[in-house]
Coordinates of C-alpha atoms (C1' of nucleotides) in Angstrom, one line a residue:
Chain A
M27 CA -33.8 11.7 -209.3
S28 CA -35.3 14.7 -207.4
S29 CA -34.1 15.2 -203.9
L30 CA -37.4 14.4 -202.2
T31 CA -37.4 11.1 -203.8
Q32 CA -33.8 10.6 -203.0
S33 CA -34.5 10.1 -199.3
Q34 CA -37.8 8.6 -200.1
A35 CA -36.3 6.1 -202.5
L36 CA -33.6 5.2 -200.0
A37 CA -36.2 4.7 -197.3
A38 CA -38.2 2.5 -199.6
A39 CA -35.1 0.5 -200.5
I40 CA -34.4 0.0 -196.9
S41 CA -38.0 -1.2 -196.3
A42 CA -37.6 -3.6 -199.2
A43 CA -34.3 -4.9 -197.9
I44 CA -36.0 -5.6 -194.5
G45 CA -38.9 -7.3 -196.2
A46 CA -36.5 -9.5 -198.2
A47 CA -34.7 -10.5 -195.1
I48 CA -37.9 -11.4 -193.4
E49 CA -39.0 -13.3 -196.5
R50 CA -35.7 -15.3 -196.5
G51 CA -36.3 -16.1 -192.9
D52 CA -33.1 -14.4 -191.8
L53 CA -35.0 -11.8 -189.8
V54 CA -37.9 -12.1 -187.4
G55 CA -40.2 -9.1 -187.2
T56 CA -42.2 -6.6 -189.2
I57 CA -41.2 -3.7 -191.5
P58 CA -41.4 -0.4 -189.5
V59 CA -44.0 2.0 -190.9
T60 CA -41.4 4.8 -191.1
I61 CA -37.8 4.2 -191.7
P62 CA -35.6 6.5 -189.6
L63 CA -33.3 8.1 -192.1
E64 CA -31.3 11.2 -191.4
R65 CA -28.4 13.2 -192.8
P66 CA -25.7 12.8 -190.2
K67 CA -24.1 15.9 -188.9
N68 CA -20.8 14.2 -189.0
R69 CA -19.6 13.9 -192.6
D70 CA -17.7 10.7 -191.8
H71 CA -21.0 9.0 -191.3
G72 CA -22.0 9.1 -194.9
D73 CA -24.6 11.0 -196.8
Y74 CA -27.5 9.2 -195.1
A75 CA -27.7 7.1 -191.9
T76 CA -30.3 4.9 -190.5
S77 CA -30.8 3.5 -187.1
V78 CA -33.3 0.9 -188.2
A79 CA -31.1 -2.0 -187.3
L80 CA -31.1 -0.9 -183.6
Q81 CA -34.8 -0.9 -183.7
L82 CA -35.2 -4.3 -185.3
A83 CA -32.6 -6.0 -183.1
K84 CA -34.6 -6.6 -180.0
P85 CA -37.7 -8.2 -181.5
A86 CA -35.5 -10.2 -183.8
G87 CA -33.4 -11.4 -180.9
M88 CA -30.2 -10.5 -182.7
S89 CA -27.5 -8.0 -182.3
P90 CA -28.0 -4.7 -184.1
R91 CA -24.9 -5.1 -186.1
A92 CA -26.0 -8.5 -187.3
V93 CA -29.3 -7.0 -188.4
A94 CA -27.4 -4.3 -190.2
E95 CA -25.3 -6.9 -192.0
L96 CA -28.5 -8.5 -193.4
L97 CA -29.4 -5.3 -195.1
Q98 CA -26.0 -4.3 -196.3
S99 CA -25.6 -6.1 -199.6
D100 CA -29.2 -5.2 -200.8
L101 CA -28.5 -1.5 -200.2
L102 CA -25.1 -1.8 -201.9
D103 CA -26.8 -3.1 -205.0
L104 CA -28.6 0.2 -205.5
P105 CA -27.1 2.2 -208.4
E106 CA -27.0 5.4 -206.5
V107 CA -25.3 4.0 -203.5
S108 CA -21.5 3.8 -203.5
S109 CA -20.8 2.4 -200.1
V110 CA -22.7 1.1 -197.0
E111 CA -20.9 0.9 -193.7
I112 CA -22.0 -0.4 -190.4
A113 CA -20.8 1.8 -187.6
G114 CA -21.0 2.1 -183.8
P115 CA -23.7 0.1 -182.2
G116 CA -25.4 -0.7 -185.5
F117 CA -25.9 2.4 -187.6
I118 CA -26.0 1.9 -191.3
N119 CA -24.1 4.7 -193.0
I120 CA -24.9 5.1 -196.7
T121 CA -22.7 7.0 -199.1
L122 CA -24.2 8.0 -202.4
N123 CA -22.5 7.9 -205.7
R124 CA -21.2 11.4 -206.3
S125 CA -22.0 11.9 -209.9
N126 CA -25.4 10.5 -209.3
Q127 CA -25.9 13.1 -206.6
A128 CA -24.7 15.8 -208.9
E129 CA -27.7 15.1 -211.2
L130 CA -29.5 17.2 -208.6
V131 CA -28.2 20.3 -210.3
S132 CA -30.1 19.3 -213.5
T133 CA -33.2 18.7 -211.5
I134 CA -33.0 22.2 -209.9
L135 CA -32.1 24.0 -213.1
S136 CA -34.8 22.3 -215.2
S137 CA -37.6 23.4 -212.9
P138 CA -36.0 26.3 -211.0
E139 CA -39.2 28.0 -209.7
T140 CA -40.8 24.8 -208.4
Y141 CA -37.8 23.2 -206.8
G142 CA -38.7 22.8 -203.1
T143 CA -42.4 22.6 -203.6
G144 CA -44.2 19.4 -203.0
N145 CA -47.6 17.8 -202.6
S146 CA -47.7 16.7 -199.0
L147 CA -50.8 19.0 -198.4
S148 CA -52.1 18.7 -201.9
G149 CA -55.8 19.4 -202.2
I150 CA -56.3 20.5 -198.6
S151 CA -58.1 23.8 -198.3
I152 CA -56.7 25.9 -195.4
N153 CA -58.0 29.1 -193.9
L154 CA -55.1 30.9 -192.3
E155 CA -56.2 33.7 -190.0
F156 CA -53.6 36.0 -188.5
I157 CA -53.1 39.4 -187.0
S158 CA -56.9 40.2 -186.9
A159 CA -56.1 43.4 -185.0
N160 CA -58.8 45.8 -183.9
P161 CA -59.1 48.7 -186.4
T162 CA -58.7 51.1 -183.5
G163 CA -55.0 51.7 -183.7
P164 CA -51.7 51.0 -185.5
L165 CA -50.3 47.5 -185.7
H166 CA -47.8 46.9 -183.0
L167 CA -44.9 44.5 -182.4
G168 CA -47.0 41.5 -181.6
H169 CA -49.0 42.0 -184.8
T170 CA -45.8 42.4 -186.6
R171 CA -44.5 39.0 -185.5
W172 CA -47.7 37.4 -186.8
A173 CA -47.6 39.4 -190.0
A174 CA -44.1 38.0 -190.8
V175 CA -44.7 34.5 -189.5
G176 CA -48.3 34.2 -190.8
D177 CA -47.4 35.4 -194.2
S178 CA -44.5 33.1 -194.4
L179 CA -46.5 30.1 -193.2
G180 CA -49.0 30.9 -195.9
R181 CA -46.2 30.7 -198.5
V182 CA -44.9 27.5 -197.0
L183 CA -48.3 25.8 -196.9
S184 CA -48.9 26.8 -200.5
A185 CA -45.5 25.4 -201.4
A186 CA -46.6 22.1 -199.9
G187 CA -49.6 22.1 -202.2
A188 CA -52.3 23.4 -199.9
L189 CA -55.0 25.8 -201.1
V190 CA -54.4 28.7 -198.7
T191 CA -56.7 31.6 -198.0
R192 CA -55.1 34.3 -195.8
E193 CA -57.7 36.0 -193.8
F194 CA -57.8 39.1 -191.6
Y195 CA -60.7 39.3 -189.2
I196 CA -61.7 42.9 -188.6
N197 CA -63.3 43.4 -185.1
D198 CA -65.3 46.3 -186.3
R199 CA -68.2 46.0 -184.0
G200 CA -68.9 46.4 -180.3
N201 CA -68.0 48.6 -177.3
Q202 CA -64.3 49.0 -178.3
M203 CA -65.4 50.6 -181.6
D204 CA -67.7 53.0 -179.8
L205 CA -65.0 53.9 -177.4
F206 CA -62.7 54.4 -180.3
G207 CA -65.2 56.7 -181.9
K208 CA -65.7 58.7 -178.7
S209 CA -62.0 59.0 -178.2
V210 CA -61.5 60.5 -181.7
E211 CA -64.5 62.7 -181.2
A212 CA -63.1 64.0 -177.9
A213 CA -59.7 64.7 -179.5
A214 CA -61.3 66.6 -182.4
L215 CA -63.4 68.7 -180.0
G216 CA -60.5 69.4 -177.7
Q217 CA -62.2 67.5 -174.9
P218 CA -60.6 65.1 -172.5
I219 CA -60.4 61.5 -173.8
P220 CA -62.9 59.2 -172.0
E221 CA -61.6 57.3 -169.0
D222 CA -61.2 53.9 -170.7
G223 CA -60.7 55.5 -174.1
Y224 CA -57.8 55.3 -176.5
Q225 CA -55.0 57.5 -175.4
G226 CA -52.2 57.4 -178.0
D227 CA -51.0 60.4 -180.0
Y228 CA -52.4 58.7 -183.2
I229 CA -55.9 59.5 -181.9
S230 CA -55.4 63.2 -182.4
D231 CA -53.8 62.6 -185.8
L232 CA -56.9 60.5 -186.7
A233 CA -59.1 63.3 -185.4
D234 CA -57.3 65.8 -187.6
A235 CA -57.6 63.6 -190.7
V236 CA -61.3 63.0 -190.0
V237 CA -62.1 66.6 -189.6
K238 CA -60.2 67.6 -192.7
E239 CA -62.1 65.1 -194.7
N240 CA -65.5 65.9 -193.2
P241 CA -65.3 69.6 -192.3
K242 CA -68.8 69.7 -190.9
I243 CA -68.6 66.7 -188.7
K244 CA -68.2 68.7 -185.5
E245 CA -71.6 70.3 -186.1
L246 CA -73.5 67.0 -186.1
A247 CA -76.0 66.3 -183.3
A248 CA -74.0 65.6 -180.1
E249 CA -75.8 62.3 -179.2
T250 CA -74.8 60.4 -182.3
R251 CA -71.8 62.4 -183.5
Y252 CA -69.4 59.8 -182.1
E253 CA -70.8 57.3 -184.6
S254 CA -69.8 59.5 -187.5
F255 CA -66.3 59.9 -186.0
R256 CA -66.2 56.2 -185.4
E257 CA -67.0 55.3 -189.0
A258 CA -64.7 57.9 -190.5
A259 CA -61.8 57.0 -188.2
Y260 CA -62.3 53.3 -188.8
K261 CA -62.0 53.8 -192.5
V262 CA -58.8 55.7 -192.1
Q263 CA -57.3 53.3 -189.6
L264 CA -58.1 50.2 -191.6
A265 CA -56.7 51.7 -194.8
E266 CA -53.6 52.5 -192.9
Q267 CA -53.2 48.9 -191.6
Q268 CA -53.8 47.6 -195.0
G269 CA -51.2 50.0 -196.5
V270 CA -48.6 49.2 -193.9
L271 CA -49.1 45.4 -194.4
E272 CA -48.6 45.8 -198.1
T273 CA -45.3 47.5 -197.6
F274 CA -44.4 44.6 -195.3
N275 CA -44.9 42.1 -198.1
T276 CA -47.9 40.7 -196.2
H277 CA -50.9 40.0 -198.4
F278 CA -54.4 39.0 -197.4
D279 CA -56.9 37.4 -199.6
V280 CA -59.9 38.2 -197.4
W281 CA -60.5 41.1 -195.1
F282 CA -63.5 39.7 -193.1
S283 CA -65.6 42.2 -191.3
E284 CA -67.3 41.2 -188.1
R285 CA -70.2 43.4 -189.0
S286 CA -70.8 41.6 -192.2
L287 CA -71.1 38.5 -190.2
H288 CA -73.9 39.9 -188.1
E289 CA -75.6 41.6 -191.1
A290 CA -75.8 38.2 -192.8
G291 CA -77.5 36.7 -189.7
A292 CA -74.6 34.4 -189.2
V293 CA -75.1 34.2 -185.4
E294 CA -78.6 33.0 -185.7
H295 CA -77.6 30.6 -188.4
A296 CA -74.8 29.3 -186.1
L297 CA -77.2 29.0 -183.2
T298 CA -79.6 27.0 -185.3
K299 CA -76.9 24.7 -186.4
L300 CA -75.5 24.2 -182.9
R301 CA -79.0 23.6 -181.6
T302 CA -79.4 20.7 -184.0
Q303 CA -76.2 19.3 -182.7
G304 CA -77.7 19.5 -179.2
H305 CA -75.2 21.6 -177.3
V306 CA -77.2 24.8 -176.8
F307 CA -79.2 25.5 -173.6
D308 CA -80.9 28.4 -171.9
S309 CA -80.2 29.4 -168.4
E310 CA -80.7 32.6 -166.2
G311 CA -82.1 34.3 -169.3
A312 CA -79.0 33.8 -171.4
I313 CA -78.3 31.4 -174.2
W314 CA -75.3 29.1 -173.7
L315 CA -73.2 26.7 -175.6
R316 CA -72.2 23.6 -173.5
T317 CA -68.5 23.7 -174.4
T318 CA -67.8 21.7 -171.3
D319 CA -69.0 18.7 -173.2
F320 CA -65.7 18.9 -175.1
G321 CA -63.1 19.9 -172.6
D322 CA -63.7 23.6 -172.0
D323 CA -63.4 24.7 -168.3
K324 CA -66.8 26.4 -168.4
D325 CA -69.8 26.8 -170.6
R326 CA -69.9 29.9 -172.7
V327 CA -72.6 32.5 -173.1
I328 CA -73.7 33.3 -176.7
T329 CA -76.5 35.7 -176.0
K330 CA -76.5 37.7 -172.7
A331 CA -79.5 38.0 -170.5
N332 CA -80.0 41.6 -171.8
G333 CA -80.1 40.3 -175.4
D334 CA -76.6 41.4 -176.4
L335 CA -74.3 39.0 -178.2
T336 CA -71.0 38.2 -176.7
Y337 CA -67.7 38.1 -178.6
F338 CA -67.9 34.4 -178.2
A339 CA -71.1 34.5 -180.3
S340 CA -69.2 36.2 -183.1
D341 CA -66.2 33.8 -182.8
T342 CA -68.5 30.8 -183.0
A343 CA -70.5 32.2 -186.0
Y344 CA -67.2 33.1 -187.7
Y345 CA -65.8 29.6 -187.3
I346 CA -69.0 28.0 -188.7
N347 CA -68.9 30.5 -191.5
K348 CA -65.4 29.5 -192.4
R349 CA -66.3 25.8 -192.5
E350 CA -69.3 26.5 -194.6
R351 CA -67.1 28.4 -197.0
G352 CA -65.4 25.0 -197.6
F353 CA -62.2 25.2 -195.6
D354 CA -60.9 21.8 -194.3
I355 CA -58.6 23.3 -191.8
C356 CA -59.0 26.6 -190.0
I357 CA -55.7 27.8 -188.6
Y358 CA -55.8 30.6 -186.0
M359 CA -52.6 32.4 -185.1
L360 CA -53.2 34.0 -181.7
G361 CA -51.1 35.9 -179.1
A362 CA -50.2 34.3 -175.8
D363 CA -52.8 36.4 -174.1
H364 CA -55.4 34.4 -176.0
H365 CA -54.4 31.0 -175.0
G366 CA -57.7 30.7 -173.1
Y367 CA -59.3 30.6 -176.5
V368 CA -57.8 27.2 -177.4
N369 CA -60.1 25.0 -175.5
R370 CA -63.2 26.9 -176.2
L371 CA -62.4 27.1 -179.9
R372 CA -61.8 23.4 -180.1
A373 CA -64.9 22.8 -178.1
T374 CA -66.9 25.0 -180.5
A375 CA -65.7 23.0 -183.4
A376 CA -66.7 19.8 -181.6
C377 CA -70.1 21.3 -180.8
A378 CA -70.5 22.0 -184.4
G379 CA -69.9 18.3 -185.2
D380 CA -66.3 18.8 -186.4
N381 CA -63.2 17.1 -185.5
P382 CA -61.2 19.5 -183.2
D383 CA -58.0 17.5 -183.9
Y384 CA -58.2 18.2 -187.6
N385 CA -60.6 21.0 -188.6
V386 CA -59.2 23.6 -186.2
E387 CA -55.6 24.5 -185.3
I388 CA -54.5 27.2 -182.9
L389 CA -51.0 28.4 -182.9
I390 CA -50.1 30.4 -179.9
G391 CA -47.3 32.9 -180.2
Q392 CA -45.2 34.2 -177.4
L393 CA -44.3 37.8 -176.8
V394 CA -41.6 39.8 -178.5
K395 CA -39.3 41.9 -176.3
I396 CA -37.4 44.8 -177.7
M397 CA -33.9 45.8 -176.7
E398 CA -32.6 49.2 -177.6
G399 CA -29.6 51.0 -176.2
G400 CA -28.9 47.9 -174.1
E401 CA -32.2 48.2 -172.3
E402 CA -35.5 46.5 -172.6
V403 CA -38.2 48.8 -174.1
K404 CA -41.2 48.4 -171.9
L405 CA -44.3 48.3 -174.1
S406 CA -47.5 49.9 -172.9
K407 CA -50.4 51.1 -174.8
R408 CA -51.3 53.5 -172.0
A409 CA -47.9 55.1 -171.8
G410 CA -47.8 55.4 -175.6
T411 CA -44.6 53.4 -175.7
I412 CA -45.8 50.9 -178.2
I413 CA -43.6 50.0 -181.1
T414 CA -45.5 49.9 -184.3
L415 CA -44.9 47.8 -187.4
E416 CA -44.0 51.0 -189.2
E417 CA -41.5 52.1 -186.6
L418 CA -39.8 48.7 -186.6
V419 CA -39.5 48.8 -190.4
E420 CA -38.2 52.3 -190.3
K421 CA -35.5 51.2 -187.8
V422 CA -34.3 48.0 -189.4
G423 CA -36.0 47.6 -192.8
V424 CA -38.5 45.1 -194.1
D425 CA -36.0 42.3 -194.8
A426 CA -34.3 42.3 -191.4
A427 CA -37.6 42.7 -189.5
R428 CA -39.3 39.9 -191.3
Y429 CA -36.3 37.5 -191.2
T430 CA -35.6 38.1 -187.6
L431 CA -39.3 37.5 -186.6
I432 CA -39.6 34.4 -188.7
R433 CA -36.3 32.9 -187.5
Y434 CA -37.6 31.7 -184.2
P435 CA -40.3 29.2 -183.4
V436 CA -43.4 31.2 -182.4
D437 CA -43.9 29.4 -179.1
T438 CA -40.8 30.9 -177.7
P439 CA -40.6 34.4 -176.4
M440 CA -38.0 36.3 -178.4
V441 CA -35.8 39.3 -177.9
M442 CA -35.1 41.7 -180.8
D443 CA -32.1 43.8 -180.3
I444 CA -32.7 46.8 -182.4
D445 CA -29.1 48.0 -182.2
I446 CA -27.8 44.8 -183.7
L447 CA -30.4 44.7 -186.4
R448 CA -29.6 48.3 -187.3
R449 CA -25.9 47.7 -187.5
N450 CA -26.5 45.9 -190.8
T451 CA -23.5 43.6 -190.3
N452 CA -23.2 39.9 -190.4
E453 CA -24.3 39.8 -186.7
N454 CA -27.7 39.7 -188.4
P455 CA -28.2 36.3 -190.1
V456 CA -30.4 37.8 -192.9
Y457 CA -27.3 39.5 -194.3
Y458 CA -25.3 36.3 -194.1
V459 CA -28.0 34.5 -196.3
Q460 CA -28.5 37.5 -198.6
Y461 CA -24.8 37.9 -199.0
A462 CA -24.4 34.3 -200.2
H463 CA -27.0 35.0 -202.9
A464 CA -25.4 38.3 -203.9
R465 CA -22.0 36.6 -204.0
I466 CA -23.2 33.9 -206.3
A467 CA -24.8 36.6 -208.5
A468 CA -21.4 38.3 -208.8
V469 CA -19.7 35.0 -209.7
L470 CA -22.3 34.3 -212.3
R471 CA -21.9 37.7 -213.8
N472 CA -18.2 36.9 -214.2
V473 CA -19.1 33.5 -215.7
A474 CA -21.2 35.2 -218.3
E475 CA -18.5 37.8 -219.0
L476 CA -15.8 35.1 -219.5
G477 CA -18.1 33.1 -221.7
I478 CA -18.0 30.0 -219.6
P479 CA -20.7 27.7 -221.1
I480 CA -23.4 27.1 -218.6
G481 CA -26.8 25.4 -218.6
L482 CA -28.0 21.8 -218.8
S483 CA -26.3 21.0 -222.1
N484 CA -23.0 22.1 -220.6
F485 CA -23.2 20.1 -217.4
D486 CA -21.1 17.1 -216.6
P487 CA -22.1 15.8 -213.2
S488 CA -19.0 13.6 -212.9
Q489 CA -16.9 16.8 -212.6
L490 CA -18.3 17.4 -209.2
S491 CA -16.3 15.2 -206.8
H492 CA -14.8 17.6 -204.3
D493 CA -15.9 17.1 -200.7
R494 CA -17.2 20.7 -200.6
E495 CA -19.2 20.1 -203.8
N496 CA -20.6 17.0 -202.3
E497 CA -21.6 18.7 -199.1
L498 CA -23.3 21.5 -201.0
L499 CA -25.2 19.0 -203.2
G500 CA -26.3 17.1 -200.1
T501 CA -27.6 20.4 -198.5
L502 CA -29.4 21.4 -201.7
A503 CA -31.1 18.0 -201.7
E504 CA -32.5 18.7 -198.3
F505 CA -34.5 21.8 -199.3
P506 CA -37.7 20.0 -200.3
V507 CA -37.6 18.0 -197.2
V508 CA -37.2 21.1 -195.1
V509 CA -40.1 22.9 -196.9
A510 CA -42.4 19.9 -196.4
A511 CA -41.5 19.7 -192.7
A512 CA -42.0 23.5 -192.2
A513 CA -45.5 23.0 -193.7
T514 CA -46.3 19.9 -191.7
F515 CA -45.3 21.4 -188.4
R516 CA -46.5 24.9 -189.3
E517 CA -42.9 26.1 -188.6
P518 CA -41.6 28.5 -191.2
H519 CA -38.5 29.1 -189.0
R520 CA -37.1 25.9 -190.3
V521 CA -36.7 27.4 -193.7
A522 CA -34.7 30.3 -192.3
R523 CA -32.5 28.0 -190.3
Y524 CA -31.9 25.9 -193.4
L525 CA -31.0 28.9 -195.5
E526 CA -28.3 29.8 -192.9
E527 CA -26.9 26.4 -193.2
L528 CA -27.0 26.4 -197.0
A529 CA -25.3 29.8 -197.0
G530 CA -22.6 28.5 -194.7
V531 CA -22.0 25.5 -196.8
Y532 CA -21.8 27.6 -200.0
H533 CA -19.3 30.0 -198.4
G534 CA -17.2 26.9 -197.5
F535 CA -17.4 25.7 -201.1
Y536 CA -16.5 29.1 -202.4
A537 CA -13.4 29.2 -200.2
D538 CA -12.1 25.9 -201.4
C539 CA -13.5 25.5 -204.9
R540 CA -12.5 28.1 -207.5
V541 CA -15.3 28.6 -210.0
L542 CA -13.6 30.9 -212.5
P543 CA -10.4 30.0 -214.4
L544 CA -7.3 31.3 -212.6
G545 CA -5.1 33.6 -214.6
E546 CA -4.5 32.1 -218.1
E547 CA -6.1 28.8 -217.3
A548 CA -8.3 27.4 -220.1
I549 CA -12.0 27.1 -219.6
S550 CA -12.8 23.4 -218.7
P551 CA -15.9 21.3 -218.0
L552 CA -15.2 21.7 -214.3
H553 CA -15.7 25.4 -214.6
S554 CA -19.0 24.8 -216.3
A555 CA -20.1 22.2 -213.7
R556 CA -19.2 24.5 -210.8
A557 CA -21.0 27.5 -212.4
N558 CA -24.1 25.3 -212.8
L559 CA -23.8 24.3 -209.2
C560 CA -23.6 28.0 -208.2
A561 CA -26.7 28.7 -210.3
A562 CA -28.6 25.9 -208.6
T563 CA -27.5 27.1 -205.2
K564 CA -28.6 30.7 -206.1
Q565 CA -32.0 29.3 -207.1
V566 CA -32.5 27.5 -203.9
L567 CA -31.5 30.5 -201.8
A568 CA -33.9 32.6 -203.8
N569 CA -36.7 30.1 -203.5
G570 CA -36.1 29.9 -199.7
L571 CA -36.0 33.7 -199.3
E572 CA -39.2 33.9 -201.3
L573 CA -40.9 31.6 -198.8
L574 CA -39.9 34.1 -196.1
G575 CA -40.9 37.1 -198.1
V576 CA -37.4 38.4 -197.9
S577 CA -35.6 39.8 -200.9
A578 CA -32.8 38.1 -202.7
P579 CA -30.4 40.8 -203.8
E580 CA -28.2 40.6 -206.9
R581 CA -25.7 43.0 -205.4
M582 CA -24.8 44.1 -201.9
Chain B
rG14 C1' -56.1 27.7 -157.3
rU15 C1' -56.4 25.8 -162.7
rC16 C1' -54.2 26.1 -167.4
rC17 C1' -50.3 27.5 -171.4
rC18 C1' -45.1 28.6 -172.8
rC19 C1' -40.0 28.7 -171.4
rG20 C1' -35.2 27.0 -168.7
rU21 C1' -29.2 24.2 -173.6
rA22 C1' -21.9 27.9 -174.1
rG23 C1' -20.6 34.7 -171.4
rC24 C1' -25.1 36.7 -174.8
rU25 C1' -29.2 35.6 -178.5
rC26 C1' -31.0 31.0 -179.7
rA27 C1' -31.3 26.0 -183.0
rG28 C1' -31.7 20.8 -182.0
rU29 C1' -37.3 14.5 -186.2
rG30 C1' -35.8 9.2 -179.5
rG31 C1' -29.8 8.1 -182.1
rA32 C1' -23.2 8.3 -182.8
rU33 C1' -18.4 13.3 -180.0
rA34 C1' -25.3 18.4 -178.0
rG35 C1' -24.8 22.8 -182.6
rA36 C1' -24.9 28.1 -185.0
rG37 C1' -24.3 33.3 -184.7
rC38 C1' -22.4 37.1 -181.7
rA39 C1' -18.6 38.2 -177.9
rA40 C1' -12.9 36.3 -176.7
rC41 C1' -8.3 34.5 -178.8
rC42 C1' -5.0 32.8 -183.3
rG43 C1' -4.6 32.6 -188.6
rC44 C1' -6.2 33.5 -194.2
rC45 C1' -7.2 38.6 -199.7
rU46 C1' -1.0 40.9 -205.8
rC47 C1' -6.7 36.8 -209.5
rC48 C1' -14.5 35.0 -208.0
rU49 C1' -17.9 40.2 -203.3
rA50 C1' -13.2 39.4 -196.4
rA51 C1' -21.0 41.2 -195.3
rG52 C1' -16.3 35.6 -196.3
rC53 C1' -13.2 31.1 -194.7
rG54 C1' -10.2 28.0 -191.2
rG55 C1' -8.8 27.1 -186.1
rU56 C1' -8.7 27.6 -180.4
rA57 C1' -11.5 28.2 -176.1
rG58 C1' -16.2 27.9 -173.8
rG59 C1' -21.7 22.8 -171.4
rU60 C1' -24.0 19.3 -164.6
rC61 C1' -28.9 20.5 -171.7
rG62 C1' -32.7 23.9 -164.2
rC63 C1' -33.1 19.5 -160.3
rA64 C1' -34.6 14.5 -159.2
rG65 C1' -37.1 10.0 -160.7
rG66 C1' -39.3 6.8 -164.8
rU67 C1' -40.0 4.5 -169.9
rU68 C1' -36.3 2.8 -173.8
rC69 C1' -31.1 -1.0 -176.9
rA70 C1' -30.6 4.5 -176.8
rA71 C1' -33.4 10.7 -173.5
rC72 C1' -31.7 17.7 -174.5
rU73 C1' -35.9 15.2 -176.8
rC74 C1' -41.3 11.1 -174.2
rC75 C1' -43.9 10.6 -169.0
rC76 C1' -44.3 12.0 -163.5
rG77 C1' -42.8 15.4 -159.5
rC78 C1' -40.2 19.6 -157.9
rC79 C1' -37.4 24.6 -158.6
rG80 C1' -37.1 29.2 -161.3
rG81 C1' -39.0 32.8 -165.2
rG82 C1' -43.0 34.7 -168.3
rG83 C1' -48.3 34.7 -169.6
rA84 C1' -53.7 33.7 -169.2
rC85 C1' -58.5 33.1 -166.3
rA86 C1' -64.8 37.4 -167.2
rC87 C1' -72.5 37.4 -169.3
rC88 C1' -64.4 42.2 -170.7
rA89 C1' -63.1 43.6 -175.6

RNA sequence: GUCCCCGUAGCUCAGUGGAUAGAGCAACCGCCUCCUAAGCGGUAGGUCGCAGGUUCAACUCCCGCCGGGGACACCA
């Protein structure tokens, strides 16, 4: 029995028991669509608990405990159940047969790589867009959060069976690009940077790089010279972003250029499509999309009165382009400063004839604050006090940076304390989790050295009856449920939190359950069983860390 | 003004409408002559911002306040 079906099977059994009671006429009511089934925090409350009797009591006109009693014997008849207790106001606490639970080790070890994956999003094609920074500067802290979380979410969605395309939208068009080109040009010529231009030190570095590569660039005609600078610097900057993201374990399937969108005539195409849907109108010389038809605060301009296209035009065309590429769901991960996009993007989808509640999803991420030396580091592009992805990695390493950023739900502002992350002690949860993995690796090295037989043919589940073993098995069983929930709610932090719990449970097991023979003790089936349990735990830790893009070290 | 997010232990934060609200850090007390002590066990620490409502049951859902952060464009 795999673990996902363990809870599913129980829920189904409870449904069946309710159905039988109704059939017999003992119970009045209907079977709830979903059966509340949870793993109680308190171990005294069994392996699983359900409050379904409390729910059914009122419509049935019975006391919750009486309802629970109706279901008790049916549940007790299940082979995997060892006891069913009614507790408190009417909770049903179910304890599973231990050796039956221990079969989970076989499940994990027989399909090690895929344990935890599922099919809850099977066949759904998802476009996951994140970061999408302008190619006019280095990636900063906000981008870094998205890099970690977006990448991990991609992994989680894939694990749930979705067909995921990770996409980076390059805003390589418009005034900002021109300003960028002029800024680099000015730096190269030793002239003052334009008023609204880009100020950071990296601009002069870019200028040096560009001049080095194109020695004659300064001699070009002054009127259009900035364009050459723009193009050359763009290439350098984009390549740098791509390189940095690679080192951060963040992979994109598609780097989508805004220019290519325009070159392909996507805006006109989108306008045509939107016109047929009847939400485009002309006013004051401009062309508008009536997004207010679908909950936006105001209508949006697509083509300005002077004929220029707005950014909204690009965004709209891009959305339609994504849908025409066959994506069922378009997920946008945006910063808090973009929350005004939510309504207009949803409205755009509706204008295009899509379902804004299904085809488009917008995840808004809150800001990251940085503490260093006990003080908040104020971030300002102007003052040049931005922290880049590269700097963060330099300070704390890829694993700690990724883990810390993923560990929190994105809709809460978070504080990163650089000093703590740099200390590399167990104050940082990533080490706690990685240590558990490395510790098991050490145990398994000793297992191999001592010649303890391991593997499915040397596994006797009935050996595992200790409370700690049972607790560990129960936690391992949760992994697929956690992954599925992380995918459903788009919340990879659930995986990180789970791993911390699993690591803690393992450490507890390790303290109380000796794996290796002690002294002259003979090797027994218990040693093999525990070694296999260790191997299964190691696998789940590794699978979980993989979903976060964090390494699982063999030694620390 | 309108909208979004947040308010839980000293700090940083988890918490599917369920039982005695949790973890890490910080504080205090214990545990290595044999598996990695980057670990384990224990103690202490709470008006879940405030006030109503829905419910058998509210930290969780709804309404209103208070406090903190952020966003509004024919900018990019």
